[in-house]
XYZ file of C-alpha atoms in Angstrom:
399
model
C -13.165 -11.553 9.410
C -15.085 -8.315 8.220
C -13.591 -5.360 7.369
C -14.156 -1.517 5.987
C -12.257 -0.089 3.391
C -11.748 3.763 3.238
C -10.178 6.089 0.591
C -10.387 3.018 -1.671
C -9.243 4.329 -4.929
C -8.574 1.847 -7.823
C -8.477 -0.915 -4.930
C -4.866 -1.719 -4.408
C -5.320 -1.888 -0.641
C -8.820 -3.248 -0.472
C -7.689 -6.375 -2.944
C -4.630 -7.088 -0.796
C -6.473 -6.974 2.284
C -9.121 -9.103 0.517
C -6.447 -11.560 -0.700
C -5.378 -11.578 3.132
C -8.846 -13.272 3.967
C -10.684 -10.027 5.067
C -14.611 -9.697 3.823
C -15.191 -5.906 3.219
C -18.634 -4.734 4.280
C -18.242 -1.337 2.345
C -15.518 0.295 0.293
C -15.705 4.106 0.444
C -14.556 6.539 -2.193
C -15.371 9.716 -3.613
C -13.609 9.865 -7.115
C -16.278 8.752 -9.786
C -13.549 7.185 -12.093
C -11.794 4.873 -9.307
C -15.469 3.829 -8.419
C -16.211 2.656 -11.715
C -13.370 0.813 -11.819
C -14.240 -0.980 -8.418
C -17.761 -1.550 -10.120
C -16.531 -2.916 -13.284
C -14.249 -5.414 -11.580
C -16.688 -6.383 -9.056
C -19.247 -6.997 -11.979
C -16.703 -8.902 -14.130
C -15.624 -10.877 -10.788
C -11.859 -9.989 -11.748
C -10.630 -11.851 -8.305
C -12.627 -14.685 -6.666
C -15.047 -13.358 -4.129
C -15.469 -9.494 -5.107
C -18.890 -9.840 -6.649
C -20.706 -8.619 -3.822
C -18.430 -5.702 -2.913
C -20.502 -2.724 -1.544
C -19.357 0.294 -3.146
C -20.017 3.901 -1.597
C -19.226 6.931 -3.930
C -19.388 10.063 -2.117
C -17.818 12.266 0.709
C -16.564 10.397 3.883
C -17.162 13.089 6.057
C -21.011 12.677 5.631
C -20.920 8.914 5.948
C -22.766 7.166 8.738
C -20.111 4.535 10.092
C -22.568 2.992 12.259
C -24.689 1.986 9.460
C -22.018 -0.776 8.247
C -22.102 -2.696 11.948
C -19.043 -4.292 13.674
C -15.785 -4.992 11.759
C -12.320 -6.765 12.944
C -10.391 -4.431 10.492
C -10.459 -0.633 9.330
C -7.693 0.072 6.500
C -7.452 2.882 4.389
C -4.586 4.827 2.326
C -5.306 8.245 3.579
C -5.309 11.035 1.019
C -1.428 11.733 0.687
C -1.874 15.013 -1.176
C -1.167 17.255 2.167
C 1.991 15.412 2.822
C 3.369 14.638 -0.556
C 6.927 16.265 -1.524
C 5.278 16.887 -5.057
C 2.182 18.378 -3.496
C 1.591 22.127 -1.966
C 2.874 20.800 1.607
C -0.387 21.923 3.153
C -0.408 19.097 5.580
C -2.777 19.695 8.529
C -3.836 22.998 6.945
C -5.010 21.079 3.893
C -8.558 20.385 3.402
C -7.968 16.975 2.118
C -6.444 15.861 5.109
C -8.584 13.093 5.867
C -6.484 11.663 9.051
C -9.608 13.275 11.457
C -12.131 11.106 9.412
C -9.864 7.946 9.643
C -9.726 8.419 13.610
C -13.863 8.908 13.630
C -14.269 5.540 12.052
C -12.033 3.822 14.480
C -13.791 5.645 17.380
C -17.232 4.573 16.272
C -16.314 1.222 15.070
C -13.638 0.065 17.529
C -12.126 -2.344 15.201
C -9.846 -5.022 16.697
C -7.236 -3.552 14.187
C -6.322 -0.787 11.561
C -4.073 -0.132 8.812
C -3.023 3.210 7.504
C -0.904 3.935 4.471
C 0.549 7.248 3.608
C 3.341 8.750 1.758
C 7.025 9.005 3.006
C 6.737 12.810 3.318
C 4.464 12.292 6.089
C 7.888 11.657 8.337
C 9.277 15.045 7.306
C 10.597 17.183 10.101
C 7.988 19.823 9.339
C 5.134 17.512 9.871
C 6.606 15.877 12.887
C 4.284 17.471 15.580
C 1.291 16.596 13.422
C 2.327 13.238 12.998
C 3.097 12.389 16.355
C -0.740 14.143 16.979
C -1.972 11.424 14.490
C -0.632 8.684 16.289
C -1.904 9.997 19.722
C -5.442 10.253 18.431
C -4.881 6.513 17.044
C -3.619 5.108 20.570
C -6.633 6.948 22.323
C -9.431 7.656 19.690
C -12.309 7.990 22.600
C -10.727 11.448 23.497
C -12.162 13.435 20.830
C -11.139 16.925 19.795
C -13.729 19.322 21.295
C -15.637 22.107 19.430
C -13.496 25.191 18.675
C -10.458 23.427 19.893
C -7.409 23.467 17.652
C -5.401 20.292 16.827
C -2.510 21.624 18.806
C -4.446 22.189 21.905
C -6.048 18.903 21.461
C -2.289 17.383 21.165
C -1.415 19.160 24.463
C -4.734 17.669 26.305
C -3.901 14.303 25.116
C -0.480 14.599 26.976
C -2.003 15.730 29.794
C -4.966 13.477 30.485
C -4.898 11.496 33.874
C -4.114 7.835 33.412
C -7.464 7.015 35.367
C -9.047 8.534 32.573
C -7.523 6.297 29.817
C -9.279 3.343 30.646
C -11.386 3.499 27.676
C -10.639 2.554 23.884
C -6.854 2.223 23.542
C -4.686 0.934 20.740
C -1.240 -0.651 20.504
C 0.389 1.431 17.474
C 3.258 0.576 15.364
C 4.537 2.452 12.375
C 7.264 2.039 9.779
C 8.780 3.173 6.369
C 8.414 0.090 4.126
C 9.987 0.068 0.676
C 7.699 -1.905 -1.704
C 10.831 -3.338 -3.569
C 11.837 -5.119 -0.454
C 8.546 -7.102 -0.528
C 8.540 -8.488 -4.218
C 7.110 -5.474 -5.798
C 8.951 -4.372 -9.060
C 9.092 -0.652 -7.668
C 11.111 1.320 -5.273
C 8.055 2.872 -3.408
C 8.501 3.943 -0.076
C 5.464 4.154 2.194
C 4.448 4.627 5.915
C 2.274 2.105 7.474
C 0.727 2.648 10.469
C -0.751 -0.499 12.170
C -2.784 -0.742 15.665
C -4.553 -3.408 17.697
C -6.862 -2.955 20.086
C -5.379 -3.297 23.723
C -7.531 -6.409 24.371
C -6.103 -8.243 21.267
C -2.753 -8.272 23.162
C 0.936 -7.664 21.926
C 3.327 -9.847 19.879
C 2.814 -8.620 16.451
C 5.781 -7.078 14.346
C 5.893 -5.805 10.972
C 6.656 -8.514 8.265
C 10.488 -9.078 7.293
C 11.497 -8.330 3.848
C 11.522 -11.094 1.302
C 13.712 -9.108 -1.529
C 16.968 -7.181 -1.363
C 18.891 -4.667 -3.438
C 22.225 -6.345 -2.880
C 20.819 -9.771 -4.035
C 19.993 -8.020 -7.556
C 23.205 -6.314 -7.800
C 24.932 -9.881 -6.922
C 22.748 -11.366 -9.855
C 23.727 -8.881 -12.357
C 27.394 -8.027 -11.207
C 28.267 -10.993 -9.544
C 26.684 -14.283 -10.701
C 25.186 -12.590 -14.033
C 22.418 -15.085 -13.263
C 19.996 -12.165 -14.241
C 21.032 -11.737 -18.089
C 20.986 -15.371 -18.328
C 17.442 -15.791 -17.172
C 16.453 -13.037 -19.616
C 18.546 -14.286 -22.388
C 20.100 -10.581 -22.748
C 23.892 -9.914 -22.992
C 24.813 -7.769 -20.015
C 25.573 -4.039 -20.758
C 29.387 -2.797 -20.833
C 28.990 -0.933 -17.925
C 27.952 -4.433 -16.110
C 30.782 -6.041 -17.660
C 33.225 -3.545 -15.816
C 31.700 -4.176 -12.493
C 31.906 -7.918 -12.557
C 34.915 -7.568 -10.661
C 33.487 -5.647 -7.783
C 33.931 -7.451 -4.313
C 30.243 -8.430 -4.029
C 29.540 -10.911 -1.253
C 27.436 -13.752 -2.123
C 23.786 -12.933 -0.912
C 22.244 -15.099 1.986
C 19.942 -17.938 1.254
C 16.016 -17.261 1.267
C 16.187 -13.794 0.375
C 15.529 -12.991 -3.535
C 16.628 -10.032 -5.619
C 14.452 -6.970 -6.171
C 12.310 -7.246 -9.069
C 12.946 -5.076 -11.871
C 10.599 -3.576 -14.805
C 12.150 -6.210 -16.984
C 11.214 -8.884 -14.653
C 7.720 -7.727 -14.430
C 6.973 -7.135 -18.200
C 8.998 -9.558 -20.158
C 6.279 -11.901 -21.328
C 3.930 -8.810 -22.406
C 3.857 -8.043 -26.254
C 5.089 -4.495 -26.901
C 2.216 -2.218 -26.947
C 0.815 -0.501 -30.140
C -0.948 2.649 -30.579
C -4.123 0.564 -31.266
C -5.278 -2.264 -29.089
C -5.169 -4.901 -31.957
C -6.670 -8.120 -30.684
C -7.570 -6.847 -27.111
C -6.342 -9.960 -25.605
C -4.441 -8.174 -22.880
C -6.641 -5.655 -21.296
C -5.631 -1.950 -20.904
C -2.347 -2.542 -22.806
C -1.984 0.238 -25.539
C 0.743 2.582 -26.544
C 0.502 6.253 -25.392
C 2.718 8.025 -28.055
C 4.884 11.246 -27.350
C 7.072 9.967 -24.503
C 10.461 11.983 -24.446
C 13.531 12.150 -22.093
C 15.299 15.423 -20.927
C 17.029 16.479 -17.820
C 15.361 15.293 -14.840
C 12.892 13.512 -16.731
C 14.525 10.190 -17.437
C 11.988 7.380 -16.784
C 12.552 4.073 -15.069
C 15.270 1.863 -16.287
C 14.321 -1.348 -17.536
C 16.923 -3.620 -15.390
C 16.042 -2.005 -12.105
C 13.089 -1.582 -10.196
C 10.561 1.210 -11.487
C 10.581 4.484 -9.709
C 7.649 5.279 -7.451
C 4.589 5.743 -10.055
C 2.996 9.030 -9.238
C -0.552 10.797 -9.747
C 0.987 13.969 -10.791
C -1.404 16.654 -10.406
C 0.554 18.659 -12.507
C 2.484 15.886 -14.970
C 4.668 13.467 -13.617
C 8.121 15.403 -12.622
C 10.851 12.720 -12.815
C 9.277 10.675 -15.879
C 8.351 7.809 -13.663
C 5.349 6.916 -16.155
C 8.157 6.038 -18.913
C 10.432 2.987 -19.304
C 14.127 3.825 -19.847
C 15.873 1.332 -22.428
C 19.448 0.371 -22.571
C 19.839 1.954 -25.948
C 18.859 5.403 -24.616
C 15.186 5.267 -25.810
C 11.910 5.791 -23.651
C 8.186 5.153 -24.081
C 5.439 5.482 -21.677
C 4.128 2.617 -19.759
C 1.132 0.866 -21.167
C -1.724 1.001 -18.038
C -1.153 -2.858 -17.748
C 2.399 -2.514 -17.731
C 2.079 0.313 -14.793
C -0.416 -1.885 -13.146
C 2.192 -4.849 -12.825
C 4.686 -2.279 -11.316
C 1.769 -2.083 -8.572
C 1.201 -5.783 -8.769
C -2.434 -5.795 -9.706
C -3.647 -8.992 -11.356
C -3.868 -8.687 -15.289
C -7.575 -9.207 -14.942
C -7.923 -6.012 -13.025
C -9.605 -3.471 -15.251
C -9.143 0.238 -15.109
C -11.704 2.878 -16.182
C -11.013 6.232 -18.000
C -8.321 7.361 -20.620
C -4.727 6.566 -20.064
C -3.978 9.675 -17.943
C -6.809 8.906 -15.583
C -5.663 5.210 -15.425
C -2.124 5.913 -14.643
C -3.742 8.586 -11.906
C -5.155 5.929 -10.287
C -2.348 3.832 -10.565
C -0.031 6.477 -9.005
C -2.261 6.941 -5.847
C -2.649 3.086 -5.241
C -1.308 0.947 -2.596
C 0.863 -2.215 -4.476
C -1.340 -5.204 -3.934
C 1.483 -7.554 -2.863
C 2.798 -4.999 -0.191
C -0.815 -4.520 0.969
C -1.480 -8.419 0.924
C 1.639 -9.153 3.061
C 1.000 -6.446 5.733
C -2.668 -7.497 5.990
C -1.814 -11.281 6.119
C 0.482 -10.739 9.202
C -2.349 -8.655 10.775
C -4.927 -11.472 9.929
C -2.544 -14.133 11.422
C -2.227 -12.159 14.790
C -5.765 -11.802 15.227
C -6.309 -15.695 14.500
C -3.410 -16.511 16.580
C -4.699 -14.156 19.594
C -8.279 -15.873 18.982
C -6.888 -19.477 19.351
C -4.869 -18.617 22.564
C -7.905 -16.998 24.158
C -10.161 -20.186 23.126
C -7.574 -22.377 24.501
C -7.558 -20.327 27.854
C -11.309 -20.597 28.064
C -11.048 -24.414 27.550
C -8.298 -24.770 30.348
C -10.354 -22.512 32.468
C -13.413 -24.596 32.138
C -11.844 -27.932 32.513
C -10.188 -26.499 35.826
C -13.656 -25.509 37.139
C -15.150 -28.733 36.403
C -12.227 -30.541 38.259
C -12.777 -28.153 41.251
């Protein structure tokens, strides 16, 4: 199934949808370093099947969507800065708001499905009216905004359009706040996913169910102690004092949240110089320090949400906090593991630039989980339609 990737960045969502079985006809991104990351991995064939990726570097507002032909899926992590808690909170008044461009892509290409990812801040009360407006546009993208019409006026018009004028392009749209840690990503990263299916695809799709749990990790650490045995380390004193906690044994089939230690245990400690080059993007950036409000990500818990950090990273999310109180910066490779990029995925630019790309990325495994469920629903609906056609043809011949 062919797809179009918007706001591709370093490729987290694009790689996830690729692993779900979609074939990208084009990947759009305006940032040069991110495009270089994509090109480098395509040339190196870091993941099977990406060597033919068609990467467009430039302003999406100038892109002709009709030039890519038909696609089954449009996906994109719409720039989050207008809605980020750590940003300027400009929202719909921020020139970087690209939701109108995503809607334009849907209106032009009319894909059978779409996937949007954005920050938790999009759900804040101050953006409630605009978020509702975004969902209205995605449900009925044919009813476009008129020249000179404000988004508020357009939103009210969408509410008053007679039902007999809603026979055109329509989508069934769902949204949910997902925590990446609940799906095996070693990071407590909460993001809004908006998923839509063209009305002719049919109902029945639901968001994937979590596969990992905080309570199971707590049981492994404070109940059974299996976490410490797995890593051959003694439990910290504060854990020993909590072994008597009244923890219920976890249900079968659900795994514990993955921790920083789980993700990087097999990597050597990075040095300031990449001595042998055997592990790409794995070197030490010196100078990390901890202070109030800047404490890093505890090694025996999922990482804090990695952030791009326009003015630095406020909570020390790009640092590891060890049990002895020391801290150091994540290497780029370690941060990539927090975002579940494969080790063969290479990042262009200096440490700060690579970390910016990673802070903006969608965790690959979370993207793949959502995209696989979308692909499966499309496939099931195709099989149902094919079966209906066969039955109809058989009945016609019998008659």
